[in-house]
Every structure is written in C-alpha cells, then in structure tokens.
Amino acid sequence: MAFLVFSCPSCWTGQEQDVRRIIQALNECLAALPRQQLWKVCSIGVSGQMHGVMFWKTGQGCEWTEGGAAPVFEPRAVSQLVTWQDGRCSSKFLASLPQPESHLSVATGFGCATIFWLLKNSPESLKSYDVAGTIHDYVVAMLCGLTRPLMSDQNAASWGYFNTRRQSWNLEILRAAGFPVHLLPDIAEPGSVAGRTSRAWFEIPKGTPVGVALGDLQASVYSCMAQRTDAVLNISTSVQLVASMPSGFQPAQTPDPTAPVAYFPYFDRTYLAVAASLNGGNVLATFVRMLVQWMADLGLEVEESTVYSCMIQAAAQQRDTCLTITPTVLGERHLPDQLASVTRISSSDLSLGHVTRALCRGIIQNLHSMLPFQQLREWGVERVIGSGSALSRNEVLKQEVQRAFPFPVSYGQDVDAAVGAALVMLQRNFNQQES
C-alpha cells in the first residue's frame, strides 16, 4: 500500500492526514453499529470537512476485502489528505494566483489553492494521480465504484475558482494559469444520488443509493434549522453564526477578502450567510491556560477544569463590567493582522469576575460586529438556535448572546453534520414516495 506525503520546504505549515487511518476509523464506526440495523439502511448520506483535497488513481483508489465478517474497502493509490487547516499558501503566494470568477475569495487550505501550490513546489507529486476530491467525495466514489468523482457545489465553492451562479469551474482562468483541470471533479446537485453501492458494505446491501457528499457546514445547519427564519449559532473551538438567505438571493460575483460575512451554497440554489470567527472557545481555553501558568509560576498547582468552573462562577455573579476586551488573539479571516486588546481598565474592574465577563462579552461582541442583530432581523430571522460545547456549558456566554442578539434563543439541539446528511437523504426518499 503506497501513500504520498507531499515533500515541501521547511518554511511552510502543512496540515496533512493519513487517508488510510481515516477510512479505518470509518470502518470501525460501521462495525460498531448493530448488524440488524445496517440491513435496514435504505440510503447513505455523506458529509465531511470542506476545503480539503486528496488525490487518487482511477480504478486503483481502493481495494475491497472481506474485513472479518464484512466487506470493507481499504485505500490503495491515494495521497495524503491536505486539510482546510493547511497553512502552506502564504499571503504572497495567494496574491500571485489569478483572480477567480467567483463571489468567494481563495484562502490557504482551499483545494484549488493547494493544487496550485503543489504544481509550483512539488509538481512530481501530482503525476501519480488523475482525479482529486475531498475525503468525503473519495468515500462516495469508492462506495459506488465511480470512474470520476462527483462533487456538490457546496464543496466545489469551498475549493475556490467555482462560479455558483453558472455551476461550473473557472476552467478558462485555470487553464491559462497551467492548472491541471483534469483533476477537478464533475458537479452534481446537493441532495441528489451519486450512485449505488457497488458491493455490500458491512451489512448494508449492494445497490443502496449514496448521496453526493455534502459540506459539513450545510449538513450541520440542515440538522437543526427547522425554519428559514432560524439562525444557527455554534460556539465550540471557533464560532459560526449562520442564517438562510431568501430564495432568489445572489451574492456579488466579485470576491471581497475584507467582508466579514461569506455566502455559501445551501440547497435548491439558495445560500447561507456565514459569519465565521476564529475566536471562540479557544480564547477561553487560552485564558485558562494563562491563569494556570501564572499560578504555576507562583508555586501553585491547580487543574484547568477547576480554574474554568471558578472563573465562570465569578463572571456569573458579576452581571456587568466597564472593562472591554477585544478577544481576537487569532485574528480573523477578514482581518488577519488584528490582535487582541484590553481597554477601559480601572482599578475597580480587575477581579476575575470582571475580566471573565468582559472576555465572554468580547467574544460575542466580536461576532456581532461581523453580523449584527439588525442585519439578521432585516433578513427575517426570528429565532436563534444555540449549540456547541463552549456555549452549552457557559451560562455567561448564554447571557451575552441574549444581550447582543435579542431574539428568542433555543438551546439543547445538537448541531450534527452526520444527522443532517441522513435527513437530506430521508427527505429525498420522502419526496420520491409523495410523487
């Protein structure tokens, strides 16, 4: 079994994952499910992290084996997965790329940007393969035995150089730049069927319909957005605030790298407005680690979990503060050079409660500056669905959400891309039965 690890200069910050291990984990998940339930599977929905790219050889992408009691596929002639977190494309390199004919800018970690980088820095690595896709496109192709992978516009837009209005790649622009356009997948409608399983997969019967792979963002939103008038707020490591745009909305076709809101394809040619902040639960985690390190420097040992619970309790008792914290320690995609700051410091606002309250408020206010409450209301939003690990266990963040976004807020509904992908296929089956 051969895997390619892209050899590159020591200066880049690459993020690659082993496709073999990912598929092994997938097979282990399937093996853990009750066999009698797998027999009843009527269709398969697939989603995964957007932006990333991997390569494989047509007809040699996998080998089906009898893995114990059930048939499984194992990767063969494939590359590593270069993930969305990959940082090898510097600002200077991105500025050297041709301008896309798309409303979305191209960033490091985007599939087409990664391919451009490999074309310049490691062209030999691309010669072993003749197709490319996301990891979830690969899974669908292997399950269905597709000669060429299919990609939804959700994932295509996340790669860059894709025109969502025309539903096509920027082929002329890419060809003129020497881009290997033969690697690009064919485009299919999200929610449509890519094919049928070419073999039995564990206990799932041969011939089971498999949906075109969806983006994790869109599938996650689909899992919990009951009405178009709902907005979804997810605060975990980072933060996403998502609203559904009205039918017929079309984003401007010129990319604006400084815009804090991006528009991603959803279903039925509609769009999601997405404010995605890089600063969420990770900022609170950084603050906790700082406090733990300070106490260690003072000769005191304390667990991070203890510090976290104490600081949230202190902030809950401190209902307001004049202290202002801009928490952008990681910058933002639209403001990459912005750093964090603390202002309006007075001697009366230096308690743990004041600082933690100000930090939680700053996280929400930073999001609000990207997508204000007034804009959501203009778009017809009537309710916010709150989710995510950082939000679910932090009453202070919940209070600040309610303060900045005075809508009814519903908690307790998990945002789950796997559930969303399954619901999309179930809805398709229901529509077919109705018709």
Short mmCIF file of C-alpha atoms in Angstrom, two decimals:
data_model
loop_
_atom_site.label_atom_id
_atom_site.label_comp_id
_atom_site.label_asym_id
_atom_site.label_seq_id
_atom_site.Cartn_x
_atom_site.Cartn_y
_atom_site.Cartn_z
CA MET A 1 0.00 0.00 0.00
CA ALA A 2 1.56 3.32 -1.05
CA PHE A 3 0.72 6.76 0.30
CA LEU A 4 2.24 10.02 -0.84
CA VAL A 5 3.39 12.53 1.74
CA PHE A 6 3.93 15.82 -0.04
CA SER A 7 7.57 16.82 0.43
CA CYS A 8 7.83 20.57 0.76
CA PRO A 9 10.18 23.28 2.06
CA SER A 10 10.65 23.52 5.81
CA CYS A 11 9.13 27.00 5.97
CA TRP A 12 5.50 26.01 5.31
CA THR A 13 2.98 24.98 7.94
CA GLY A 14 1.25 21.99 6.39
CA GLN A 15 -1.67 20.02 7.77
CA GLU A 16 -1.97 16.54 6.29
CA GLN A 17 -3.84 13.46 7.43
CA ASP A 18 -3.47 9.78 6.60
CA VAL A 19 -6.39 8.67 4.43
CA ARG A 20 -5.84 5.04 5.43
CA ARG A 21 -6.37 5.88 9.11
CA ILE A 22 -9.48 7.94 8.34
CA ILE A 23 -11.06 5.06 6.41
CA GLN A 24 -10.00 2.65 9.14
CA ALA A 25 -11.87 4.81 11.66
CA LEU A 26 -14.89 4.88 9.34
CA ASN A 27 -14.87 1.09 9.08
CA GLU A 28 -14.60 0.77 12.86
CA CYS A 29 -17.64 3.01 13.26
CA LEU A 30 -19.64 0.86 10.84
CA ALA A 31 -18.52 -2.31 12.59
CA ALA A 32 -19.78 -0.95 15.92
CA LEU A 33 -23.33 -0.46 14.62
CA PRO A 34 -25.93 -3.23 15.14
CA ARG A 35 -25.92 -5.56 12.13
CA GLN A 36 -29.72 -5.85 12.15
CA GLN A 37 -29.97 -2.06 11.76
CA LEU A 38 -27.50 -1.93 8.87
CA TRP A 39 -29.68 -4.41 6.98
CA LYS A 40 -32.47 -1.80 7.04
CA VAL A 41 -30.41 1.06 5.57
CA CYS A 42 -32.27 2.42 2.53
CA SER A 43 -29.81 5.18 1.56
CA ILE A 44 -26.48 6.65 2.65
CA GLY A 45 -25.82 10.34 3.29
CA VAL A 46 -22.22 11.54 3.46
CA SER A 47 -20.69 14.81 4.65
CA GLY A 48 -17.24 15.97 5.66
CA GLN A 49 -14.98 18.94 6.28
CA MET A 50 -14.94 21.30 3.34
CA HIS A 51 -11.93 22.85 1.58
CA GLY A 52 -9.53 19.88 1.92
CA VAL A 53 -8.13 17.92 -1.03
CA MET A 54 -6.75 14.45 -1.73
CA PHE A 55 -5.74 12.65 -4.92
CA TRP A 56 -6.13 9.12 -6.21
CA LYS A 57 -5.65 6.97 -9.30
CA THR A 58 -8.73 5.99 -11.27
CA GLY A 59 -9.53 2.31 -10.78
CA GLN A 60 -6.86 1.95 -8.10
CA GLY A 61 -8.26 4.14 -5.33
CA CYS A 62 -9.18 1.25 -3.08
CA GLU A 63 -9.32 -2.50 -2.69
CA TRP A 64 -12.34 -4.31 -1.33
CA THR A 65 -11.55 -7.02 1.19
CA GLU A 66 -13.50 -9.30 3.46
CA GLY A 67 -12.64 -7.50 6.69
CA GLY A 68 -13.51 -10.21 9.14
CA ALA A 69 -17.22 -10.91 8.75
CA ALA A 70 -17.98 -7.97 6.46
CA PRO A 71 -16.69 -6.49 3.19
CA VAL A 72 -14.74 -3.24 3.59
CA PHE A 73 -12.70 -1.02 1.28
CA GLU A 74 -9.14 0.00 2.01
CA PRO A 75 -7.28 2.87 0.28
CA ARG A 76 -4.58 1.99 -2.22
CA ALA A 77 -3.23 4.51 -4.77
CA VAL A 78 -4.09 7.67 -2.83
CA SER A 79 -2.28 10.70 -1.46
CA GLN A 80 -2.47 12.23 1.99
CA LEU A 81 -5.44 14.46 2.73
CA VAL A 82 -4.38 18.12 2.82
CA THR A 83 -6.89 19.64 5.26
CA TRP A 84 -8.63 23.00 5.49
CA GLN A 85 -6.18 23.97 8.24
CA ASP A 86 -3.20 23.76 5.90
CA GLY A 87 -1.11 26.91 6.01
CA ARG A 88 1.41 26.42 3.20
CA CYS A 89 -0.15 29.08 0.95
CA SER A 90 1.28 32.38 2.18
CA SER A 91 -0.38 35.74 1.54
CA LYS A 92 2.31 36.43 -1.05
CA PHE A 93 1.63 33.13 -2.82
CA LEU A 94 -2.14 33.70 -2.80
CA ALA A 95 -1.63 37.18 -4.26
CA SER A 96 0.25 35.60 -7.16
CA LEU A 97 -2.74 33.44 -8.17
CA PRO A 98 -5.21 34.53 -10.85
CA GLN A 99 -8.35 36.34 -9.71
CA PRO A 100 -11.26 33.86 -9.50
CA GLU A 101 -14.57 34.43 -11.23
CA SER A 102 -16.49 33.75 -8.05
CA HIS A 103 -18.04 35.59 -5.12
CA LEU A 104 -15.73 33.69 -2.73
CA SER A 105 -12.08 34.53 -2.20
CA VAL A 106 -9.37 31.87 -2.24
CA ALA A 107 -7.55 31.16 1.03
CA THR A 108 -4.87 28.79 2.22
CA GLY A 109 -6.32 25.33 2.81
CA PHE A 110 -8.72 25.67 -0.13
CA GLY A 111 -8.43 22.75 -2.56
CA CYS A 112 -7.54 24.75 -5.69
CA ALA A 113 -5.01 26.88 -3.81
CA THR A 114 -3.34 23.71 -2.50
CA ILE A 115 -3.18 22.25 -6.02
CA PHE A 116 -1.64 25.48 -7.32
CA TRP A 117 0.95 25.28 -4.53
CA LEU A 118 1.81 21.66 -5.31
CA LEU A 119 2.02 22.48 -9.01
CA LYS A 120 4.68 25.09 -8.24
CA ASN A 121 6.57 23.42 -5.39
CA SER A 122 6.09 19.68 -5.88
CA PRO A 123 4.86 19.02 -9.46
CA GLU A 124 6.13 15.43 -9.48
CA SER A 125 3.73 14.56 -6.66
CA LEU A 126 0.72 15.22 -8.89
CA LYS A 127 1.82 12.92 -11.72
CA SER A 128 0.83 9.75 -9.86
CA TYR A 129 -2.86 10.68 -9.83
CA ASP A 130 -5.59 11.58 -12.30
CA VAL A 131 -8.50 12.64 -10.06
CA ALA A 132 -8.98 14.72 -6.92
CA GLY A 133 -11.72 15.44 -4.41
CA THR A 134 -12.49 15.97 -0.77
CA ILE A 135 -12.17 12.98 1.56
CA HIS A 136 -15.96 12.57 1.51
CA ASP A 137 -16.05 12.72 -2.30
CA TYR A 138 -13.50 9.90 -2.25
CA VAL A 139 -15.67 7.78 0.06
CA VAL A 140 -18.71 8.21 -2.20
CA ALA A 141 -16.65 7.37 -5.30
CA MET A 142 -15.26 4.21 -3.70
CA LEU A 143 -18.64 3.04 -2.42
CA CYS A 144 -20.25 3.50 -5.84
CA GLY A 145 -17.29 2.46 -7.98
CA LEU A 146 -17.37 5.79 -9.84
CA THR A 147 -14.82 6.31 -12.61
CA ARG A 148 -14.80 10.04 -11.88
CA PRO A 149 -15.77 11.61 -8.57
CA LEU A 150 -18.85 13.78 -8.23
CA MET A 151 -18.77 16.94 -6.10
CA SER A 152 -21.64 19.08 -4.85
CA ASP A 153 -21.48 22.83 -5.39
CA GLN A 154 -21.16 23.12 -1.60
CA ASN A 155 -17.74 21.50 -1.68
CA ALA A 156 -16.76 22.96 -5.06
CA ALA A 157 -17.32 26.51 -3.77
CA SER A 158 -15.14 25.68 -0.76
CA TRP A 159 -12.23 24.83 -3.10
CA GLY A 160 -12.29 28.20 -4.85
CA TYR A 161 -12.44 29.01 -8.57
CA PHE A 162 -16.05 27.87 -8.79
CA ASN A 163 -18.90 30.02 -10.07
CA THR A 164 -22.03 29.10 -8.11
CA ARG A 165 -24.34 31.02 -10.44
CA ARG A 166 -23.12 29.09 -13.51
CA GLN A 167 -22.48 25.90 -11.53
CA SER A 168 -19.08 25.49 -13.18
CA TRP A 169 -15.37 25.70 -12.52
CA ASN A 170 -13.40 28.70 -13.80
CA LEU A 171 -11.89 26.47 -16.48
CA GLU A 172 -10.57 29.20 -18.78
CA ILE A 173 -8.88 31.05 -15.93
CA LEU A 174 -7.41 27.84 -14.54
CA ARG A 175 -6.18 26.55 -17.91
CA ALA A 176 -4.50 29.87 -18.66
CA ALA A 177 -2.61 29.53 -15.37
CA GLY A 178 -1.46 25.97 -16.17
CA PHE A 179 -3.75 24.37 -13.61
CA PRO A 180 -4.36 20.60 -14.12
CA VAL A 181 -8.10 20.92 -14.75
CA HIS A 182 -8.42 17.17 -15.46
CA LEU A 183 -8.19 16.67 -11.68
CA LEU A 184 -11.40 18.60 -10.99
CA PRO A 185 -14.50 16.53 -10.15
CA ASP A 186 -17.77 16.69 -12.06
CA ILE A 187 -20.50 18.76 -10.38
CA ALA A 188 -23.77 17.34 -9.05
CA GLU A 189 -26.73 18.82 -7.19
CA PRO A 190 -26.55 18.50 -3.37
CA GLY A 191 -29.22 16.10 -2.22
CA SER A 192 -29.01 14.08 -5.44
CA VAL A 193 -27.81 10.48 -5.69
CA ALA A 194 -24.21 9.96 -6.81
CA GLY A 195 -24.74 6.25 -7.42
CA ARG A 196 -25.42 2.98 -5.68
CA THR A 197 -23.13 0.82 -3.59
CA SER A 198 -21.24 -1.46 -5.98
CA ARG A 199 -20.84 -4.08 -3.24
CA ALA A 200 -22.31 -4.93 0.12
CA TRP A 201 -20.66 -2.71 2.75
CA PHE A 202 -20.74 -4.45 6.10
CA GLU A 203 -24.44 -5.39 6.27
CA ILE A 204 -25.63 -2.55 4.03
CA PRO A 205 -26.96 -4.19 0.86
CA LYS A 206 -25.40 -3.83 -2.56
CA GLY A 207 -27.32 -1.31 -4.66
CA THR A 208 -28.09 1.08 -1.81
CA PRO A 209 -28.34 4.72 -3.06
CA VAL A 210 -25.50 7.01 -1.94
CA GLY A 211 -25.95 10.77 -1.89
CA VAL A 212 -23.49 13.27 -3.34
CA ALA A 213 -21.19 14.29 -0.48
CA LEU A 214 -22.29 17.43 1.37
CA GLY A 215 -20.30 20.12 3.13
CA ASP A 216 -20.15 19.75 6.90
CA LEU A 217 -21.40 23.31 7.41
CA GLN A 218 -24.51 22.81 5.28
CA ALA A 219 -25.27 19.38 6.74
CA SER A 220 -24.84 20.72 10.28
CA VAL A 221 -27.24 23.58 9.64
CA TYR A 222 -29.75 21.22 8.00
CA SER A 223 -29.73 19.09 11.15
CA CYS A 224 -31.18 21.86 13.33
CA MET A 225 -32.60 24.73 11.23
CA ALA A 226 -36.29 23.90 11.40
CA GLN A 227 -37.45 27.11 9.71
CA ARG A 228 -35.88 29.55 7.28
CA THR A 229 -36.45 32.19 9.95
CA ASP A 230 -34.00 30.40 12.28
CA ALA A 231 -30.36 31.43 12.64
CA VAL A 232 -27.84 28.91 13.95
CA LEU A 233 -25.14 29.94 16.42
CA ASN A 234 -22.43 27.40 17.14
CA ILE A 235 -19.69 28.17 19.67
CA SER A 236 -17.12 25.44 20.08
CA THR A 237 -13.42 25.97 19.40
CA SER A 238 -14.39 28.73 16.95
CA VAL A 239 -17.72 30.48 16.30
CA GLN A 240 -20.19 30.34 13.43
CA LEU A 241 -23.39 32.35 13.05
CA VAL A 242 -25.43 31.19 10.07
CA ALA A 243 -28.64 32.48 8.51
CA SER A 244 -30.56 31.33 5.44
CA MET A 245 -30.82 33.87 2.65
CA PRO A 246 -34.16 34.42 0.88
CA SER A 247 -34.89 32.45 -2.28
CA GLY A 248 -33.53 34.26 -5.32
CA PHE A 249 -30.66 35.93 -3.46
CA GLN A 250 -27.43 36.05 -5.45
CA PRO A 251 -24.14 37.25 -3.94
CA ALA A 252 -21.96 39.76 -5.76
CA GLN A 253 -19.70 37.95 -8.21
CA THR A 254 -16.57 39.82 -7.13
CA PRO A 255 -14.78 38.38 -4.09
CA ASP A 256 -14.18 40.71 -1.14
CA PRO A 257 -11.50 39.36 1.21
CA THR A 258 -12.32 42.07 3.77
CA ALA A 259 -16.02 41.13 4.08
CA PRO A 260 -16.82 39.51 7.46
CA VAL A 261 -19.77 37.55 6.03
CA ALA A 262 -19.42 34.89 3.33
CA TYR A 263 -22.22 33.28 1.32
CA PHE A 264 -22.06 29.52 0.83
CA PRO A 265 -24.31 27.37 -1.39
CA TYR A 266 -27.01 25.53 0.56
CA PHE A 267 -29.78 23.53 -1.15
CA ASP A 268 -32.08 24.28 -4.09
CA ARG A 269 -29.77 27.09 -5.31
CA THR A 270 -30.15 29.06 -2.06
CA TYR A 271 -27.34 30.44 0.10
CA LEU A 272 -26.29 30.55 3.73
CA ALA A 273 -24.86 33.77 5.13
CA VAL A 274 -21.99 32.78 7.41
CA ALA A 275 -20.07 34.86 9.91
CA ALA A 276 -17.23 32.58 10.98
CA SER A 277 -14.99 33.87 13.76
CA LEU A 278 -11.69 32.18 14.55
CA ASN A 279 -12.03 33.26 18.18
CA GLY A 280 -14.41 31.28 20.35
CA GLY A 281 -13.91 28.62 22.97
CA ASN A 282 -10.22 28.57 22.06
CA VAL A 283 -9.91 32.10 23.51
CA LEU A 284 -11.39 30.98 26.82
CA ALA A 285 -9.04 27.98 26.78
CA THR A 286 -6.09 30.31 26.20
CA PHE A 287 -7.18 32.45 29.15
CA VAL A 288 -7.47 29.38 31.38
CA ARG A 289 -4.02 28.15 30.38
CA MET A 290 -2.60 31.61 31.10
CA LEU A 291 -4.07 31.60 34.61
CA VAL A 292 -2.81 28.07 35.28
CA GLN A 293 0.67 29.07 34.12
CA TRP A 294 0.67 32.20 36.27
CA MET A 295 -0.26 30.14 39.32
CA ALA A 296 2.40 27.56 38.47
CA ASP A 297 4.94 30.40 38.29
CA LEU A 298 3.79 31.35 41.79
CA GLY A 299 4.30 27.80 43.01
CA LEU A 300 0.62 26.75 43.00
CA GLU A 301 -0.79 23.72 41.20
CA VAL A 302 -4.39 23.82 40.01
CA GLU A 303 -6.36 21.89 37.38
CA GLU A 304 -7.62 23.72 34.28
CA SER A 305 -11.13 22.39 34.90
CA THR A 306 -11.13 23.95 38.38
CA VAL A 307 -9.98 27.29 37.02
CA TYR A 308 -12.65 27.23 34.31
CA SER A 309 -15.53 26.50 36.67
CA CYS A 310 -14.35 29.13 39.18
CA MET A 311 -13.99 31.87 36.57
CA ILE A 312 -17.41 31.18 35.03
CA GLN A 313 -18.98 31.21 38.51
CA ALA A 314 -17.27 34.54 39.29
CA ALA A 315 -18.43 36.05 35.99
CA ALA A 316 -21.99 34.87 36.58
CA GLN A 317 -22.05 36.88 39.80
CA GLN A 318 -20.60 39.92 38.00
CA ARG A 319 -23.53 40.92 35.81
CA ASP A 320 -21.85 43.91 34.15
CA THR A 321 -18.45 45.49 33.65
CA CYS A 322 -16.91 48.58 32.05
CA LEU A 323 -13.83 46.58 31.05
CA THR A 324 -13.62 45.98 27.29
CA ILE A 325 -11.75 43.03 25.76
CA THR A 326 -11.32 42.56 22.03
CA PRO A 327 -10.55 38.82 22.04
CA THR A 328 -9.09 38.37 18.55
CA VAL A 329 -5.88 36.60 19.59
CA LEU A 330 -6.03 34.61 16.33
CA GLY A 331 -7.05 37.50 14.11
CA GLU A 332 -9.93 36.91 11.69
CA ARG A 333 -10.01 35.75 8.08
CA HIS A 334 -11.14 39.22 7.00
CA LEU A 335 -8.72 40.92 9.45
CA PRO A 336 -5.73 38.54 9.60
CA ASP A 337 -3.40 41.06 11.25
CA GLN A 338 -5.76 42.09 14.05
CA LEU A 339 -4.64 41.19 17.58
CA ALA A 340 -6.44 41.18 20.92
CA SER A 341 -6.62 44.20 23.20
CA VAL A 342 -7.92 45.29 26.61
CA THR A 343 -9.26 48.83 27.15
CA ARG A 344 -11.17 50.88 29.72
CA ILE A 345 -9.13 49.36 32.52
CA SER A 346 -9.84 50.73 36.00
CA SER A 347 -8.85 49.51 39.45
CA SER A 348 -12.45 48.52 40.18
CA ASP A 349 -12.71 46.19 37.15
CA LEU A 350 -9.78 43.87 37.75
CA SER A 351 -11.48 41.00 39.56
CA LEU A 352 -11.70 37.55 37.98
CA GLY A 353 -15.43 38.09 37.54
CA HIS A 354 -14.95 41.39 35.69
CA VAL A 355 -12.25 40.02 33.39
CA THR A 356 -14.13 36.81 32.56
CA ARG A 357 -17.39 38.69 31.97
CA ALA A 358 -15.55 41.10 29.66
CA LEU A 359 -13.89 38.21 27.81
CA CYS A 360 -17.18 36.38 27.20
CA ARG A 361 -18.82 39.65 26.16
CA GLY A 362 -15.93 40.36 23.83
CA ILE A 363 -16.32 37.01 22.05
CA ILE A 364 -19.99 37.71 21.36
CA GLN A 365 -19.48 41.39 20.52
CA ASN A 366 -16.77 40.43 18.03
CA LEU A 367 -19.27 38.12 16.33
CA HIS A 368 -21.94 40.84 16.47
CA SER A 369 -19.56 43.24 14.72
CA MET A 370 -19.32 40.71 11.88
CA LEU A 371 -23.06 40.01 11.59
CA PRO A 372 -25.21 42.44 13.64
CA PHE A 373 -28.60 41.70 15.11
CA GLN A 374 -30.15 44.38 12.90
CA GLN A 375 -28.96 42.61 9.76
CA LEU A 376 -30.39 39.30 10.92
CA ARG A 377 -33.72 40.98 11.59
CA GLU A 378 -33.72 42.51 8.09
CA TRP A 379 -33.20 39.01 6.69
CA GLY A 380 -36.28 37.81 8.57
CA VAL A 381 -34.62 35.90 11.40
CA GLU A 382 -36.99 35.31 14.31
CA ARG A 383 -35.12 32.78 16.46
CA VAL A 384 -31.55 31.69 17.23
CA ILE A 385 -30.63 28.02 17.69
CA GLY A 386 -27.67 27.90 20.09
CA SER A 387 -25.29 24.95 20.14
CA GLY A 388 -21.69 23.93 20.66
CA SER A 389 -19.65 22.69 23.59
CA ALA A 390 -18.31 26.11 24.63
CA LEU A 391 -21.81 27.62 24.66
CA SER A 392 -23.66 24.72 26.27
CA ARG A 393 -21.55 24.75 29.46
CA ASN A 394 -21.11 28.51 29.84
CA GLU A 395 -24.04 30.45 31.32
CA VAL A 396 -22.16 33.73 30.95
CA LEU A 397 -21.80 33.27 27.18
CA LYS A 398 -25.52 32.47 27.01
CA GLN A 399 -26.32 35.73 28.83
CA GLU A 400 -24.11 37.68 26.44
CA VAL A 401 -25.73 36.03 23.41
CA GLN A 402 -29.14 37.13 24.68
CA ARG A 403 -27.80 40.64 25.32
CA ALA A 404 -26.32 41.06 21.81
CA PHE A 405 -28.96 39.13 19.86
CA PRO A 406 -32.37 39.85 21.45
CA PHE A 407 -34.22 37.04 19.72
CA PRO A 408 -35.75 34.00 21.38
CA VAL A 409 -32.81 31.59 21.81
CA SER A 410 -33.29 27.83 21.83
CA TYR A 411 -30.64 25.56 23.36
CA GLY A 412 -30.21 21.82 23.66
CA GLN A 413 -30.39 20.84 19.99
CA ASP A 414 -27.06 19.47 18.86
CA VAL A 415 -25.68 20.54 15.51
CA ASP A 416 -24.58 17.31 13.83
CA ALA A 417 -23.40 17.02 10.22
CA ALA A 418 -23.97 13.24 10.14
CA VAL A 419 -27.58 13.73 11.24
CA GLY A 420 -28.02 16.44 8.61
CA ALA A 421 -26.66 14.23 5.82
CA ALA A 422 -29.04 11.44 6.85
CA LEU A 423 -32.01 13.83 6.99
CA VAL A 424 -31.25 15.11 3.47
CA MET A 425 -31.45 11.56 2.10
CA LEU A 426 -34.57 10.77 4.13
CA GLN A 427 -36.25 13.91 2.76
CA ARG A 428 -35.31 12.82 -0.76
CA ASN A 429 -36.85 9.38 -0.18
CA PHE A 430 -39.99 11.00 1.25
CA ASN A 431 -40.31 13.33 -1.76
CA GLN A 432 -39.99 10.39 -4.13
CA GLN A 433 -42.75 8.49 -2.29
CA GLU A 434 -45.00 11.55 -2.37
CA SER A 435 -44.53 11.98 -6.11
#
